[in-house]
mmCIF file of C-alpha atoms in Angstrom:
data_model
loop_
_atom_site.group_PDB
_atom_site.id
_atom_site.type_symbol
_atom_site.label_atom_id
_atom_site.label_comp_id
_atom_site.label_asym_id
_atom_site.label_seq_id
_atom_site.Cartn_x
_atom_site.Cartn_y
_atom_site.Cartn_z
ATOM 1 C CA UNK A 29 106.894 18.507 29.651
ATOM 2 C CA UNK A 30 107.454 16.024 32.694
ATOM 3 C CA UNK A 31 104.786 18.753 34.508
ATOM 4 C CA UNK A 32 102.164 17.920 31.134
ATOM 5 C CA UNK A 33 102.296 14.645 31.695
ATOM 6 C CA UNK A 34 101.793 14.507 35.038
ATOM 7 C CA UNK A 35 98.665 16.804 34.714
ATOM 8 C CA UNK A 36 97.334 14.138 32.184
ATOM 9 C CA UNK A 37 97.826 11.432 34.450
ATOM 10 C CA UNK A 38 95.331 13.355 37.350
ATOM 11 C CA UNK A 39 93.206 14.978 35.187
ATOM 12 C CA UNK A 40 92.674 11.406 33.643
ATOM 13 C CA UNK A 41 92.597 9.333 36.992
ATOM 14 C CA UNK A 42 89.664 12.178 38.589
ATOM 15 C CA UNK A 43 87.658 11.451 35.119
ATOM 16 C CA UNK A 44 87.619 7.747 35.997
ATOM 17 C CA UNK A 45 86.918 8.556 39.093
ATOM 18 C CA UNK A 46 83.879 11.014 38.675
ATOM 19 C CA UNK A 47 82.103 8.826 36.036
ATOM 20 C CA UNK A 48 79.588 7.319 37.516
ATOM 21 C CA UNK A 49 78.975 3.455 37.233
ATOM 22 C CA UNK A 50 76.551 2.890 34.430
ATOM 23 C CA UNK A 51 73.354 1.273 37.031
ATOM 24 C CA UNK A 52 72.613 -2.552 36.638
ATOM 25 C CA UNK A 53 69.296 -3.008 34.600
ATOM 26 C CA UNK A 54 65.995 -3.450 36.937
ATOM 27 C CA UNK A 55 65.008 -6.846 36.589
ATOM 28 C CA UNK A 56 62.389 -7.766 34.508
ATOM 29 C CA UNK A 57 58.754 -8.648 36.135
ATOM 30 C CA UNK A 58 57.614 -11.167 34.988
ATOM 31 C CA UNK A 59 53.557 -12.279 35.471
ATOM 32 C CA UNK A 60 52.343 -15.480 34.530
ATOM 33 C CA UNK A 61 48.467 -14.999 33.708
ATOM 34 C CA UNK A 62 46.376 -18.187 32.869
ATOM 35 C CA UNK A 63 42.316 -19.002 31.812
ATOM 36 C CA UNK A 64 39.835 -22.112 30.608
ATOM 37 C CA UNK A 65 39.089 -20.592 27.341
ATOM 38 C CA UNK A 66 40.680 -20.430 23.864
ATOM 39 C CA UNK A 67 43.335 -18.426 22.793
ATOM 40 C CA UNK A 68 42.090 -17.204 19.912
ATOM 41 C CA UNK A 69 41.018 -13.434 20.369
ATOM 42 C CA UNK A 70 37.909 -13.753 17.803
ATOM 43 C CA UNK A 71 35.965 -16.178 19.332
ATOM 44 C CA UNK A 72 37.293 -16.160 23.258
ATOM 45 C CA UNK A 73 36.479 -13.484 25.927
ATOM 46 C CA UNK A 74 39.142 -14.456 27.927
ATOM 47 C CA UNK A 75 41.401 -15.015 25.161
ATOM 48 C CA UNK A 76 40.467 -11.612 24.073
ATOM 49 C CA UNK A 77 40.680 -9.908 26.947
ATOM 50 C CA UNK A 78 44.491 -11.890 28.627
ATOM 51 C CA UNK A 79 45.238 -10.230 24.839
ATOM 52 C CA UNK A 80 44.474 -7.005 25.229
ATOM 53 C CA UNK A 81 46.324 -7.103 28.992
ATOM 54 C CA UNK A 82 49.679 -8.420 27.541
ATOM 55 C CA UNK A 83 50.236 -6.091 25.256
ATOM 56 C CA UNK A 84 49.073 -2.726 27.267
ATOM 57 C CA UNK A 85 51.105 -3.911 30.115
ATOM 58 C CA UNK A 86 54.051 -4.932 27.949
ATOM 59 C CA UNK A 87 54.476 -1.437 26.132
ATOM 60 C CA UNK A 88 52.802 1.243 28.463
ATOM 61 C CA UNK A 89 55.887 -0.267 30.617
ATOM 62 C CA UNK A 90 58.344 -0.387 27.941
ATOM 63 C CA UNK A 91 58.998 -3.640 27.872
ATOM 64 C CA UNK A 92 59.368 -3.953 32.328
ATOM 65 C CA UNK A 93 57.189 -5.742 32.372
ATOM 66 C CA UNK A 94 56.010 -9.488 30.834
ATOM 67 C CA UNK A 95 53.262 -10.472 30.370
ATOM 68 C CA UNK A 96 53.000 -14.791 29.958
ATOM 69 C CA UNK A 97 49.882 -15.762 28.400
ATOM 70 C CA UNK A 98 48.685 -19.423 29.640
ATOM 71 C CA UNK A 99 45.083 -20.357 27.597
ATOM 72 C CA UNK A 100 43.228 -23.087 27.365
ATOM 73 C CA UNK A 101 43.241 -24.699 30.778
ATOM 74 C CA UNK A 102 47.143 -25.129 30.586
ATOM 75 C CA UNK A 103 47.624 -24.563 34.074
ATOM 76 C CA UNK A 104 43.979 -26.103 34.987
ATOM 77 C CA UNK A 105 40.621 -25.302 35.466
ATOM 78 C CA UNK A 106 39.121 -22.906 37.227
ATOM 79 C CA UNK A 107 39.519 -24.196 40.523
ATOM 80 C CA UNK A 108 43.092 -24.519 40.275
ATOM 81 C CA UNK A 109 43.687 -21.319 39.235
ATOM 82 C CA UNK A 110 41.877 -19.609 42.078
ATOM 83 C CA UNK A 111 44.004 -21.684 44.182
ATOM 84 C CA UNK A 112 47.501 -21.225 42.129
ATOM 85 C CA UNK A 113 46.785 -17.174 42.283
ATOM 86 C CA UNK A 114 46.252 -17.572 45.916
ATOM 87 C CA UNK A 115 49.105 -18.695 46.664
ATOM 88 C CA UNK A 116 50.926 -16.631 44.553
ATOM 89 C CA UNK A 117 52.117 -20.130 42.112
ATOM 90 C CA UNK A 118 50.782 -17.685 38.872
ATOM 91 C CA UNK A 119 50.581 -13.932 39.405
ATOM 92 C CA UNK A 120 47.175 -14.106 37.518
ATOM 93 C CA UNK A 121 44.255 -15.455 37.049
ATOM 94 C CA UNK A 122 40.616 -14.496 34.584
ATOM 95 C CA UNK A 123 38.488 -16.653 35.877
ATOM 96 C CA UNK A 124 33.914 -17.183 36.521
ATOM 97 C CA UNK A 125 31.940 -18.624 38.561
ATOM 98 C CA UNK A 126 34.443 -21.124 40.406
ATOM 99 C CA UNK A 127 35.330 -17.673 42.478
ATOM 100 C CA UNK A 128 32.020 -18.389 44.603
ATOM 101 C CA UNK A 129 33.188 -21.670 45.676
ATOM 102 C CA UNK A 130 36.218 -19.328 47.781
ATOM 103 C CA UNK A 131 33.684 -16.450 48.296
ATOM 104 C CA UNK A 132 30.235 -17.284 48.531
ATOM 105 C CA UNK A 133 28.819 -14.185 47.927
ATOM 106 C CA UNK A 134 30.077 -13.618 44.634
ATOM 107 C CA UNK A 135 26.890 -16.365 44.194
ATOM 108 C CA UNK A 136 24.343 -13.454 44.334
ATOM 109 C CA UNK A 137 25.098 -12.571 40.761
ATOM 110 C CA UNK A 138 23.472 -15.948 40.347
ATOM 111 C CA UNK A 139 20.500 -15.270 40.700
ATOM 112 C CA UNK A 140 18.130 -15.407 38.094
ATOM 113 C CA UNK A 141 17.108 -13.211 36.032
ATOM 114 C CA UNK A 142 18.676 -10.572 38.193
ATOM 115 C CA UNK A 143 19.320 -8.526 35.196
ATOM 116 C CA UNK A 144 17.543 -7.184 32.609
ATOM 117 C CA UNK A 145 20.538 -6.069 30.127
ATOM 118 C CA UNK A 146 24.097 -6.409 30.005
ATOM 119 C CA UNK A 147 25.263 -2.653 30.368
ATOM 120 C CA UNK A 148 23.073 -2.727 34.136
ATOM 121 C CA UNK A 149 25.448 -5.202 34.964
ATOM 122 C CA UNK A 150 28.316 -3.718 34.018
ATOM 123 C CA UNK A 151 27.434 -0.734 36.257
ATOM 124 C CA UNK A 152 26.658 -2.587 38.845
ATOM 125 C CA UNK A 153 29.801 -4.670 39.110
ATOM 126 C CA UNK A 154 32.211 -1.208 37.877
ATOM 127 C CA UNK A 155 29.982 0.856 40.701
ATOM 128 C CA UNK A 156 29.652 0.809 44.712
ATOM 129 C CA UNK A 157 28.584 -2.603 44.377
ATOM 130 C CA UNK A 158 31.278 -4.645 42.233
ATOM 131 C CA UNK A 159 34.024 -2.476 44.548
ATOM 132 C CA UNK A 160 32.715 -3.627 47.943
ATOM 133 C CA UNK A 161 32.497 -7.472 46.014
ATOM 134 C CA UNK A 162 36.082 -7.031 45.108
ATOM 135 C CA UNK A 163 37.455 -5.200 48.511
ATOM 136 C CA UNK A 164 35.625 -8.488 50.384
ATOM 137 C CA UNK A 165 37.189 -11.261 47.484
ATOM 138 C CA UNK A 166 40.907 -9.345 48.484
ATOM 139 C CA UNK A 167 39.982 -9.845 52.180
ATOM 140 C CA UNK A 168 39.082 -13.240 52.476
ATOM 141 C CA UNK A 169 40.599 -15.043 49.797
ATOM 142 C CA UNK A 170 44.000 -12.608 49.394
ATOM 143 C CA UNK A 171 43.448 -12.252 45.783
ATOM 144 C CA UNK A 172 42.904 -8.648 44.609
ATOM 145 C CA UNK A 173 40.339 -8.146 41.698
ATOM 146 C CA UNK A 174 41.297 -5.732 39.216
ATOM 147 C CA UNK A 175 38.609 -5.682 36.850
ATOM 148 C CA UNK A 176 35.427 -7.440 35.690
ATOM 149 C CA UNK A 177 34.831 -8.798 32.090
ATOM 150 C CA UNK A 178 31.896 -11.233 31.134
ATOM 151 C CA UNK A 179 30.697 -14.842 30.801
ATOM 152 C CA UNK A 180 27.369 -13.503 29.284
ATOM 153 C CA UNK A 181 23.778 -14.765 29.936
ATOM 154 C CA UNK A 182 22.901 -17.875 30.013
ATOM 155 C CA UNK A 183 19.871 -20.035 27.541
ATOM 156 C CA UNK A 184 18.103 -22.874 27.642
ATOM 157 C CA UNK A 185 18.174 -25.137 23.946
ATOM 158 C CA UNK A 186 16.569 -28.634 23.815
ATOM 159 C CA UNK A 187 15.163 -31.181 20.989
ATOM 160 C CA UNK A 188 11.561 -31.488 21.958
ATOM 161 C CA UNK A 189 9.472 -28.063 21.601
ATOM 162 C CA UNK A 190 9.545 -24.246 21.367
ATOM 163 C CA UNK A 191 9.929 -23.085 25.143
ATOM 164 C CA UNK A 192 7.822 -19.376 25.517
ATOM 165 C CA UNK A 193 7.156 -20.048 29.387
ATOM 166 C CA UNK A 194 7.889 -21.972 32.353
ATOM 167 C CA UNK A 195 4.990 -24.486 31.557
ATOM 168 C CA UNK A 196 6.872 -25.415 28.460
ATOM 169 C CA UNK A 197 9.814 -26.899 30.457
ATOM 170 C CA UNK A 198 7.726 -29.401 32.127
ATOM 171 C CA UNK A 199 9.314 -32.751 32.023
ATOM 172 C CA UNK A 200 12.346 -31.928 30.011
ATOM 173 C CA UNK A 201 15.940 -33.799 30.996
ATOM 174 C CA UNK A 202 17.897 -30.409 31.297
ATOM 175 C CA UNK A 203 22.104 -30.501 30.795
ATOM 176 C CA UNK A 204 23.271 -28.591 34.155
ATOM 177 C CA UNK A 205 26.527 -27.916 35.927
ATOM 178 C CA UNK A 206 26.857 -29.934 39.207
ATOM 179 C CA UNK A 207 26.044 -27.284 41.435
ATOM 180 C CA UNK A 208 22.629 -26.614 43.634
ATOM 181 C CA UNK A 209 22.094 -23.352 42.609
ATOM 182 C CA UNK A 210 21.528 -24.724 39.046
ATOM 183 C CA UNK A 211 19.784 -27.470 39.994
ATOM 184 C CA UNK A 212 17.297 -25.847 42.114
ATOM 185 C CA UNK A 213 16.747 -23.126 39.428
ATOM 186 C CA UNK A 214 15.508 -26.436 36.654
ATOM 187 C CA UNK A 215 14.047 -27.771 38.938
ATOM 188 C CA UNK A 216 12.002 -24.523 40.192
ATOM 189 C CA UNK A 217 10.414 -24.209 36.239
ATOM 190 C CA UNK A 218 9.245 -28.630 36.407
ATOM 191 C CA UNK A 219 12.495 -29.668 34.291
ATOM 192 C CA UNK A 220 14.491 -32.489 35.860
ATOM 193 C CA UNK A 221 18.152 -30.843 36.315
ATOM 194 C CA UNK A 222 20.747 -33.834 35.073
ATOM 195 C CA UNK A 223 24.600 -33.346 35.901
ATOM 196 C CA UNK A 224 26.977 -34.331 33.692
ATOM 197 C CA UNK A 225 30.076 -33.057 33.003
ATOM 198 C CA UNK A 226 31.074 -30.719 30.348
ATOM 199 C CA UNK A 227 33.453 -33.112 27.543
ATOM 200 C CA UNK A 228 30.415 -35.536 27.705
ATOM 201 C CA UNK A 229 27.147 -32.856 26.755
ATOM 202 C CA UNK A 230 27.519 -33.092 23.352
ATOM 203 C CA UNK A 231 27.364 -37.024 23.128
ATOM 204 C CA UNK A 232 24.999 -36.743 25.726
ATOM 205 C CA UNK A 233 22.571 -35.148 23.432
ATOM 206 C CA UNK A 234 23.275 -36.559 20.842
ATOM 207 C CA UNK A 235 22.440 -39.762 22.523
ATOM 208 C CA UNK A 236 19.176 -38.625 23.888
ATOM 209 C CA UNK A 237 20.079 -39.385 27.288
ATOM 210 C CA UNK A 238 19.088 -35.688 28.185
ATOM 211 C CA UNK A 239 16.743 -32.945 25.828
ATOM 212 C CA UNK A 240 18.886 -30.054 26.081
ATOM 213 C CA UNK A 241 21.117 -27.743 28.020
ATOM 214 C CA UNK A 242 22.123 -24.074 28.639
ATOM 215 C CA UNK A 243 24.288 -21.938 28.069
ATOM 216 C CA UNK A 244 25.896 -18.611 26.715
ATOM 217 C CA UNK A 245 24.807 -18.146 23.009
ATOM 218 C CA UNK A 246 28.673 -17.928 21.901
ATOM 219 C CA UNK A 247 29.611 -21.696 23.550
ATOM 220 C CA UNK A 248 26.110 -22.851 21.867
ATOM 221 C CA UNK A 249 27.727 -22.249 18.352
ATOM 222 C CA UNK A 250 31.337 -22.857 19.583
ATOM 223 C CA UNK A 251 30.139 -26.193 20.467
ATOM 224 C CA UNK A 252 28.363 -27.476 17.687
ATOM 225 C CA UNK A 253 24.714 -28.072 19.293
ATOM 226 C CA UNK A 254 23.197 -26.702 16.782
ATOM 227 C CA UNK A 255 24.108 -30.740 15.277
ATOM 228 C CA UNK A 256 21.990 -32.285 18.271
ATOM 229 C CA UNK A 257 19.519 -29.684 19.267
ATOM 230 C CA UNK A 258 16.859 -27.793 17.739
ATOM 231 C CA UNK A 259 15.470 -24.872 20.024
ATOM 232 C CA UNK A 260 16.737 -22.240 21.459
ATOM 233 C CA UNK A 261 15.575 -19.885 23.895
ATOM 234 C CA UNK A 262 17.019 -16.693 24.476
ATOM 235 C CA UNK A 263 15.740 -16.641 28.291
ATOM 236 C CA UNK A 264 18.790 -15.500 29.481
ATOM 237 C CA UNK A 265 18.157 -17.116 32.853
ATOM 238 C CA UNK A 266 21.627 -16.120 34.846
ATOM 239 C CA UNK A 267 24.713 -13.806 34.034
ATOM 240 C CA UNK A 268 28.250 -14.664 34.046
ATOM 241 C CA UNK A 269 30.968 -12.241 35.283
ATOM 242 C CA UNK A 270 34.558 -12.918 34.754
ATOM 243 C CA UNK A 271 37.454 -11.399 36.945
ATOM 244 C CA UNK A 272 40.450 -10.077 36.452
ATOM 245 C CA UNK A 273 42.298 -11.211 40.281
ATOM 246 C CA UNK A 274 46.109 -11.336 40.908
ATOM 247 C CA UNK A 275 48.062 -12.411 44.249
ATOM 248 C CA UNK A 276 47.965 -8.822 46.333
ATOM 249 C CA UNK A 277 51.420 -10.230 47.713
ATOM 250 C CA UNK A 278 53.163 -9.893 43.936
ATOM 251 C CA UNK A 279 50.795 -7.030 42.765
ATOM 252 C CA UNK A 280 51.981 -5.294 46.500
ATOM 253 C CA UNK A 281 55.793 -5.732 45.093
ATOM 254 C CA UNK A 282 55.444 -3.840 42.821
ATOM 255 C CA UNK A 283 56.208 -0.065 42.026
ATOM 256 C CA UNK A 284 52.785 2.024 41.991
ATOM 257 C CA UNK A 285 53.421 3.096 38.601
ATOM 258 C CA UNK A 286 53.034 -0.411 37.536
ATOM 259 C CA UNK A 287 50.293 -1.181 39.715
ATOM 260 C CA UNK A 288 48.390 1.870 37.689
ATOM 261 C CA UNK A 289 49.845 0.203 34.459
ATOM 262 C CA UNK A 290 48.113 -3.264 35.537
ATOM 263 C CA UNK A 291 44.762 -1.457 36.912
ATOM 264 C CA UNK A 292 44.420 0.073 33.722
ATOM 265 C CA UNK A 293 45.111 -2.702 31.393
ATOM 266 C CA UNK A 294 42.740 -4.645 33.472
ATOM 267 C CA UNK A 295 40.159 -2.420 33.223
ATOM 268 C CA UNK A 296 40.622 -2.293 29.344
ATOM 269 C CA UNK A 297 40.948 -6.290 29.105
ATOM 270 C CA UNK A 298 37.233 -5.953 30.715
ATOM 271 C CA UNK A 299 35.861 -4.182 28.172
ATOM 272 C CA UNK A 300 37.667 -6.173 25.430
ATOM 273 C CA UNK A 301 36.142 -9.565 26.328
ATOM 274 C CA UNK A 302 32.662 -7.790 27.303
ATOM 275 C CA UNK A 303 32.858 -6.802 23.683
ATOM 276 C CA UNK A 304 33.907 -9.845 21.942
ATOM 277 C CA UNK A 305 30.957 -11.382 24.099
ATOM 278 C CA UNK A 306 28.555 -9.506 22.822
ATOM 279 C CA UNK A 307 29.656 -9.603 19.517
ATOM 280 C CA UNK A 308 29.698 -13.164 19.756
ATOM 281 C CA UNK A 309 26.543 -13.201 20.454
ATOM 282 C CA UNK A 310 24.735 -10.812 18.522
ATOM 283 C CA UNK A 311 26.582 -12.683 15.042
ATOM 284 C CA UNK A 312 26.048 -16.687 17.385
ATOM 285 C CA UNK A 313 22.135 -15.720 16.562
ATOM 286 C CA UNK A 314 22.155 -15.338 13.092
ATOM 287 C CA UNK A 315 24.391 -18.625 12.942
ATOM 288 C CA UNK A 316 22.149 -20.718 14.670
ATOM 289 C CA UNK A 317 19.560 -20.015 12.395
ATOM 290 C CA UNK A 318 21.198 -20.422 9.612
ATOM 291 C CA UNK A 319 22.164 -23.872 10.906
ATOM 292 C CA UNK A 320 18.159 -24.724 11.111
ATOM 293 C CA UNK A 321 17.795 -23.683 14.966
ATOM 294 C CA UNK A 322 14.364 -21.986 15.859
ATOM 295 C CA UNK A 323 15.031 -19.308 17.964
ATOM 296 C CA UNK A 324 12.235 -17.723 20.102
ATOM 297 C CA UNK A 325 13.382 -14.070 22.184
ATOM 298 C CA UNK A 326 10.877 -14.032 25.294
ATOM 299 C CA UNK A 327 8.668 -11.382 26.257
ATOM 300 C CA UNK A 328 9.272 -8.744 29.098
ATOM 301 C CA UNK A 329 5.838 -10.693 30.406
ATOM 302 C CA UNK A 330 7.829 -13.681 29.281
ATOM 303 C CA UNK A 331 10.544 -12.907 31.485
ATOM 304 C CA UNK A 332 8.552 -11.989 34.258
ATOM 305 C CA UNK A 333 6.700 -15.511 34.527
ATOM 306 C CA UNK A 334 10.333 -17.016 34.976
ATOM 307 C CA UNK A 335 11.292 -14.765 37.446
ATOM 308 C CA UNK A 336 8.221 -15.665 39.480
ATOM 309 C CA UNK A 337 8.635 -19.013 39.117
ATOM 310 C CA UNK A 338 12.703 -19.459 39.970
ATOM 311 C CA UNK A 339 13.694 -16.748 42.193
ATOM 312 C CA UNK A 340 11.730 -17.327 45.771
ATOM 313 C CA UNK A 341 13.290 -21.019 45.569
ATOM 314 C CA UNK A 342 17.189 -20.037 44.431
ATOM 315 C CA UNK A 343 16.932 -17.086 46.407
ATOM 316 C CA UNK A 344 15.624 -19.186 49.754
ATOM 317 C CA UNK A 345 18.395 -21.860 48.967
ATOM 318 C CA UNK A 346 20.796 -19.099 48.758
ATOM 319 C CA UNK A 347 20.277 -17.663 51.936
ATOM 320 C CA UNK A 348 21.545 -20.439 53.431
ATOM 321 C CA UNK A 349 24.791 -20.314 51.928
ATOM 322 C CA UNK A 350 25.045 -16.233 52.398
ATOM 323 C CA UNK A 351 24.257 -13.540 53.786
ATOM 324 C CA UNK A 352 21.017 -12.083 53.219
ATOM 325 C CA UNK A 353 22.203 -8.259 53.359
ATOM 326 C CA UNK A 354 23.946 -9.201 49.466
ATOM 327 C CA UNK A 355 21.620 -10.515 48.066
ATOM 328 C CA UNK A 356 19.321 -6.891 49.252
ATOM 329 C CA UNK A 357 22.452 -5.062 48.406
ATOM 330 C CA UNK A 358 23.022 -6.724 45.003
ATOM 331 C CA UNK A 359 18.667 -6.116 44.154
ATOM 332 C CA UNK A 360 19.104 -2.360 44.572
ATOM 333 C CA UNK A 361 22.418 -2.299 42.799
ATOM 334 C CA UNK A 362 19.801 -3.415 39.852
ATOM 335 C CA UNK A 363 17.188 -1.557 40.339
ATOM 336 C CA UNK A 364 19.699 1.941 40.411
ATOM 337 C CA UNK A 365 21.285 1.251 37.803
ATOM 338 C CA UNK A 366 18.707 -0.269 35.463
ATOM 339 C CA UNK A 367 16.407 2.968 36.442
ATOM 340 C CA UNK A 368 19.561 5.343 35.029
ATOM 341 C CA UNK A 369 19.677 3.571 31.960
ATOM 342 C CA UNK A 370 15.926 3.843 31.668
ATOM 343 C CA UNK A 371 15.077 7.523 32.160
#
């Protein structure tokens, strides 16, 4: 009996010694992702894109990565979000035109009448040109571009008359963003650019401080400009891209598996944002018609006339800001993709 008790005691001791200790649970990765658009995924391209990103990342990582969303400018405007992402205060943000304030060559995407269609713009951004631009943003700013989304084509509205040609723009006072590019663009069409802060735009239109403004169709609808604007011209003078960016130091600290999850999710998110923007633009045209707006879709000849009036002055100014090779590169990329889509 004693021998048996000793044997069992030894067996128990050995068992305890060789049972592996439970590995400590890996610490959850938390990603703060911010943007300035509304949270509603049915009307907001950034809202839809970031929600898709969150759901995909959390599902594919089996909960090892948590994505916390901060929409509607909760953490500041786009410049503040880029700065915070650069410094690592937040891990990620989804931003648009403000990126040119940190890497100037990004402004070449705003060459007027550069992109003949959204699919051409997508192929340019998702192709060699977009990759080169992303690489340079990484080197200069320290933020990695995971994918591109879409803000959309901007169009003119006004309360005076139908705009079918540059001549129809003469003398109109138009609210614009306070940037030399848009000031130059509007001046080249014979109109008078008037910088007005976005929150004051509706009242400025209502009180006839300005005759018109320019924005994507979805924004025109959401801002209720149909109440104070009669005419819309679908000229698509500039195309806005969204940049899904991440602090590179944070990114490099992730496992390769998690990096790949983020890259895949960002591509899907960008595509989702593009889809929502396109859908809302298409639906928005019908809705604006119902609200009484008179809408004109320029012909190819009309667009050519607008391009001839604006591209020269804007590109001349742009050459004082960026290496002209960037202008040549984006123009060549657009020509290549446009030809490929129209074989």
